[in-house]
PDB file of C-alpha atoms in Angstrom:
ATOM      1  CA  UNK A   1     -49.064  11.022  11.895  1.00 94.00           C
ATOM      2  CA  UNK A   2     -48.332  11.791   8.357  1.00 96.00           C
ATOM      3  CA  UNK A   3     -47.753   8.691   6.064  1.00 98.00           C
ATOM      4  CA  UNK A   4     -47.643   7.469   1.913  1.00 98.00           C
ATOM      5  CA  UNK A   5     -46.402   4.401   0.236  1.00 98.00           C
ATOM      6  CA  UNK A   6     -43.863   3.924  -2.327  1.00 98.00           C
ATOM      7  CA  UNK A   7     -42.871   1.870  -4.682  1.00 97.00           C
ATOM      8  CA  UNK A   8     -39.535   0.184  -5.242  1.00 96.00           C
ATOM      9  CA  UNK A   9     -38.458  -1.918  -8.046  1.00 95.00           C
ATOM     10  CA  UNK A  10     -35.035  -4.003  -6.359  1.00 92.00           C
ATOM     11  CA  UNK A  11     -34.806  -6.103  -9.434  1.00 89.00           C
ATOM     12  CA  UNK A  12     -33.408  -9.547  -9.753  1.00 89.00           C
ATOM     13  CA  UNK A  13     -30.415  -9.769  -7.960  1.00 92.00           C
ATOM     14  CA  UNK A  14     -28.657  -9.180  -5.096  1.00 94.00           C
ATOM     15  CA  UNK A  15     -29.538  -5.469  -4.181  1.00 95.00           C
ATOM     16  CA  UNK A  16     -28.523  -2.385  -2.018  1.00 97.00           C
ATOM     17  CA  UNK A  17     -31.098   0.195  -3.208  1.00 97.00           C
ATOM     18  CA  UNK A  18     -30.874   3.945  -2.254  1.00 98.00           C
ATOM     19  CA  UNK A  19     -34.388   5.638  -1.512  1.00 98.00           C
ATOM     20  CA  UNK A  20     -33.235   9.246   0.188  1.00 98.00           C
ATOM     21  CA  UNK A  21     -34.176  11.368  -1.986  1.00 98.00           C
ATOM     22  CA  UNK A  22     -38.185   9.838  -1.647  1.00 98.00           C
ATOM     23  CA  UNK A  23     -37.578   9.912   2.091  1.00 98.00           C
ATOM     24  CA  UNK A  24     -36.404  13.673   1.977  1.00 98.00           C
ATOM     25  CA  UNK A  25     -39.096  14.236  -0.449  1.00 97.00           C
ATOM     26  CA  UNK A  26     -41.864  13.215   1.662  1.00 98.00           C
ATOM     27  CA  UNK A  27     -40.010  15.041   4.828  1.00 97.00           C
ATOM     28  CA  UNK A  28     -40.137  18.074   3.405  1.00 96.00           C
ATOM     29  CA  UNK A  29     -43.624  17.841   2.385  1.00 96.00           C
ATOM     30  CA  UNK A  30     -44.263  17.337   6.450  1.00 94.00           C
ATOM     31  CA  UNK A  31     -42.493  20.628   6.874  1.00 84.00           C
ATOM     32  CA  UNK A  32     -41.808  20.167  10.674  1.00 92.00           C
ATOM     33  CA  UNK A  33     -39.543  18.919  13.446  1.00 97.00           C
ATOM     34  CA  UNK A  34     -40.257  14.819  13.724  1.00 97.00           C
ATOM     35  CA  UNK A  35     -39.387  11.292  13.372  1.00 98.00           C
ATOM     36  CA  UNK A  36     -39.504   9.836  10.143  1.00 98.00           C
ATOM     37  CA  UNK A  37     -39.982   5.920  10.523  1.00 98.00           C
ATOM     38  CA  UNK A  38     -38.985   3.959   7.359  1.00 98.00           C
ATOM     39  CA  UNK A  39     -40.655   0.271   7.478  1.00 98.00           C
ATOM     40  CA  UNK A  40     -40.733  -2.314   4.104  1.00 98.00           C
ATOM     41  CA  UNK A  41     -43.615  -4.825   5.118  1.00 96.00           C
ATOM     42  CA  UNK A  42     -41.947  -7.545   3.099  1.00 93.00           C
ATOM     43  CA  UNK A  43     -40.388 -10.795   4.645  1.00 92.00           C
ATOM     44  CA  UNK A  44     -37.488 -10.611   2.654  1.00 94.00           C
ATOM     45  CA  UNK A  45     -36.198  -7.306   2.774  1.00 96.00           C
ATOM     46  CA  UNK A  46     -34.658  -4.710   5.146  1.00 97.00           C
ATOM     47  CA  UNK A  47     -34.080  -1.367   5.608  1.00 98.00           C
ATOM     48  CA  UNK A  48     -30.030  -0.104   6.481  1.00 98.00           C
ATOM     49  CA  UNK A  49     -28.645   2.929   6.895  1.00 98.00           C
ATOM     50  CA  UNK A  50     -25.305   2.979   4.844  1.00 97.00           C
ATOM     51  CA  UNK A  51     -22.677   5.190   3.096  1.00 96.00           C
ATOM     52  CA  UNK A  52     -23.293   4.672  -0.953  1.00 95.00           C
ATOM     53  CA  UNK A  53     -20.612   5.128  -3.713  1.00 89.00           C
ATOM     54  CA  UNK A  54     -17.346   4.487  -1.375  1.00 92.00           C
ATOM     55  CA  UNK A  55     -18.147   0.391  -1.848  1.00 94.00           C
ATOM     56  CA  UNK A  56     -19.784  -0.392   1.562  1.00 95.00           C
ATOM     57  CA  UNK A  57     -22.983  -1.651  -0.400  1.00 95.00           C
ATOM     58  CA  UNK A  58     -20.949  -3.613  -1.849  1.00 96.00           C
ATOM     59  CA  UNK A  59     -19.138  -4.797   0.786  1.00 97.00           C
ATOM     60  CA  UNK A  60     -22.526  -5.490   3.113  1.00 97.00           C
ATOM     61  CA  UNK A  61     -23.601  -7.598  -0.127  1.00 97.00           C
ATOM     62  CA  UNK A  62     -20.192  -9.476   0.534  1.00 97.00           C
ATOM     63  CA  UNK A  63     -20.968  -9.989   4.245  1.00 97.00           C
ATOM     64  CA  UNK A  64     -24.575 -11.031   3.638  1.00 97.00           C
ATOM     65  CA  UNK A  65     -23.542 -14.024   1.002  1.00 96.00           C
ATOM     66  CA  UNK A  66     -20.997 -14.680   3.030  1.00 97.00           C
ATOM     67  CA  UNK A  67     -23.306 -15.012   5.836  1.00 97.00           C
ATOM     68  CA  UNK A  68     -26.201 -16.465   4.369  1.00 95.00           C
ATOM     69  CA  UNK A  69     -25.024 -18.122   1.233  1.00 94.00           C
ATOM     70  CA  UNK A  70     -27.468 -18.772  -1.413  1.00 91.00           C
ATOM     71  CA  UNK A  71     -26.992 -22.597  -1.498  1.00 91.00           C
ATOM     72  CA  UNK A  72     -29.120 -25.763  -0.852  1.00 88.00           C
ATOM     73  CA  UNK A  73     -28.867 -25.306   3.461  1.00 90.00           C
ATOM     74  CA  UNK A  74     -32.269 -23.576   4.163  1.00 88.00           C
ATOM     75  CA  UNK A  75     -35.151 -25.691   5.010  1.00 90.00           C
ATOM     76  CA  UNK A  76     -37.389 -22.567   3.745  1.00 85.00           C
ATOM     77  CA  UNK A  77     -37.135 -23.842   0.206  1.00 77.00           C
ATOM     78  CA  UNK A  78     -39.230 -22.445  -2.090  1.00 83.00           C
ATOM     79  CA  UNK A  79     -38.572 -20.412  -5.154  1.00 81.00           C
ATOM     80  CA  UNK A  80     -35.134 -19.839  -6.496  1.00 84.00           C
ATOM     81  CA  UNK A  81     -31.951 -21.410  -4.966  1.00 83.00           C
ATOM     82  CA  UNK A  82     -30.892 -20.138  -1.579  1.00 83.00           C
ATOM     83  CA  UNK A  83     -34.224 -18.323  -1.129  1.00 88.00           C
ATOM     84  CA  UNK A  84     -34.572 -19.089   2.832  1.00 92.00           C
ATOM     85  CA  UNK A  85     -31.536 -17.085   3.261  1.00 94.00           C
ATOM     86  CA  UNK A  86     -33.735 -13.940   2.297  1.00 93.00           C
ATOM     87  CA  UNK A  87     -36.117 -15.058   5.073  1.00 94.00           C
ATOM     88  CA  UNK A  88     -33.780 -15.028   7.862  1.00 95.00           C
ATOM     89  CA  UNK A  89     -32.078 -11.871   6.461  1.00 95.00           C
ATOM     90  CA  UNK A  90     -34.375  -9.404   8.340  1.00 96.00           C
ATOM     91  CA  UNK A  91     -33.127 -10.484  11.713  1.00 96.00           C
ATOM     92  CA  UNK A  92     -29.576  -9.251  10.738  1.00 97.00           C
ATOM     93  CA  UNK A  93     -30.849  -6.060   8.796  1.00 98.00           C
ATOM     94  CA  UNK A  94     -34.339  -4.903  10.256  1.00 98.00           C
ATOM     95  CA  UNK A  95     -37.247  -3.888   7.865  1.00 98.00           C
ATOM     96  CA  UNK A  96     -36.896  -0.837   9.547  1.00 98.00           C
ATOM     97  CA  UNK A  97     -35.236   2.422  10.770  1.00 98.00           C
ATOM     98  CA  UNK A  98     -36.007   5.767  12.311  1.00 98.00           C
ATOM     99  CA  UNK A  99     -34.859   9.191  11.287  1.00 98.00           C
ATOM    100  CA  UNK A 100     -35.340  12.430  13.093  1.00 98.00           C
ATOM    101  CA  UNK A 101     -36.241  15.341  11.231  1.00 98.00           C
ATOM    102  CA  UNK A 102     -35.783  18.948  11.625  1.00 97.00           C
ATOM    103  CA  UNK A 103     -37.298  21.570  10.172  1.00 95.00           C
ATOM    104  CA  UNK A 104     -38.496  19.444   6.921  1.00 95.00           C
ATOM    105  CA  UNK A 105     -34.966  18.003   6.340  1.00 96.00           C
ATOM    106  CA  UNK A 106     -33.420  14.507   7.285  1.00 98.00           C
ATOM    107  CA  UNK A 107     -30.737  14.730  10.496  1.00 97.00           C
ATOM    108  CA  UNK A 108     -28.577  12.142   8.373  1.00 97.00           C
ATOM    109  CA  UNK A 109     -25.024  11.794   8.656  1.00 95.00           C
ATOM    110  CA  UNK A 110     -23.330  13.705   6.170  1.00 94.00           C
ATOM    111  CA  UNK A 111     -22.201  10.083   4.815  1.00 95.00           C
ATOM    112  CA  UNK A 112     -25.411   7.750   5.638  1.00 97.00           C
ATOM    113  CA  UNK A 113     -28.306   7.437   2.948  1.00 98.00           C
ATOM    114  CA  UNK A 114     -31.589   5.058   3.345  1.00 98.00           C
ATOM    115  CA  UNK A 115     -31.628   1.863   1.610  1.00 98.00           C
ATOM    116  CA  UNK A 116     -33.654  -1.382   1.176  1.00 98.00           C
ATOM    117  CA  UNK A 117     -31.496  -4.542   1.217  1.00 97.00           C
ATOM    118  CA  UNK A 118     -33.151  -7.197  -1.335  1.00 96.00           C
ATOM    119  CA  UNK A 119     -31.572 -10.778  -1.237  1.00 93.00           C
ATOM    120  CA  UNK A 120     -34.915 -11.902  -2.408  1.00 92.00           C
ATOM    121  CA  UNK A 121     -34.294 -12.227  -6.545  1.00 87.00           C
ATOM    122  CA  UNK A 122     -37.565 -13.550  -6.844  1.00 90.00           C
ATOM    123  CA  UNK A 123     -39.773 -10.605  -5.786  1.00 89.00           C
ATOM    124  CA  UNK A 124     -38.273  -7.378  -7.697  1.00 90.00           C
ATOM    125  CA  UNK A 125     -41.208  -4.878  -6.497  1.00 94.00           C
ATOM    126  CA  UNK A 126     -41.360  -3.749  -2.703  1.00 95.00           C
ATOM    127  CA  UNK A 127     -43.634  -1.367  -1.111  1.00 97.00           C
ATOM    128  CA  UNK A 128     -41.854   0.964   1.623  1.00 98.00           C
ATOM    129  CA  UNK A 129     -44.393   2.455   4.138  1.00 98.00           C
ATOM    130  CA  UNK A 130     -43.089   5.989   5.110  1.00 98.00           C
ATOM    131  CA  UNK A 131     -44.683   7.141   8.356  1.00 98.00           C
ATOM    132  CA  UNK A 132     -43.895  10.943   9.897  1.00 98.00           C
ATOM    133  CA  UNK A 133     -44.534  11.496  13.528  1.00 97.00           C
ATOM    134  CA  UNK A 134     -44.604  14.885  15.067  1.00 94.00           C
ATOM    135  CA  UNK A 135     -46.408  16.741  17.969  1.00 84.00           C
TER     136      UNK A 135
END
């Protein structure tokens, strides 16, 4: 197993944040047929696999705040208003996914990128653990 760290800055507000181009990066440094496994070790945040640029981030943004509205309901209550919603956000979008890999290069969709979903305005800086597996 093959794995690094990166850095991601979300900012503070609601966020779909695209990081392919690190995940192909780092795939093509592993050169080989595999799995890449994309985990954010963060309570707060998730990992989806999404279309970009058509609106869907936006409209998953929708559906989240819609879903878990950042109001006074959430007994988790620290930190800015609505901040338990970020904690219960993970079991709807999982802090992971998996990707195979052939030959060095992602086996994405032609319309699917990575992305970290960040509810959580008060953290702005994630870690993403990027993990290849292979024979």
């Amino acid at each position: 197993m093959k794995s690094t760290e990166i850095e991601v800055t979300t900012g503070t507000r609601d966020r779909v944040h695209d990081i392919t181009r690190e995940c192909e990066n780092f795939a093509r440094s592993c050169g080989e047929d595999g799995l890449l496994h994309v985990f954010v070790p963060h309570a707060t945040a998730g990992v989806a696999l999404i279309e970009l640029g058509a609106g869907s981030d936006e409209d998953l943004l929708k559906a989240l705040g819609d879903l878990l509205p950042a109001d006074g309901r959430w007994r988790h209550a620290h930190g800015s208003k609505g901040h338990g919603r970020s904690h219960v956000m993970p079991a709807f979008v999982a802090p992971y996914a998996s990707v195979p890999v052939v030959g060095g290069r992602l086996a994405l969709g032609r319309w699917q990128s990575i992305t970290i979903v960040d509810l959580n305005v008060d953290n702005p800086n994630r870690r993403v653990r990027l993990s290849f597996l292979s024979d």
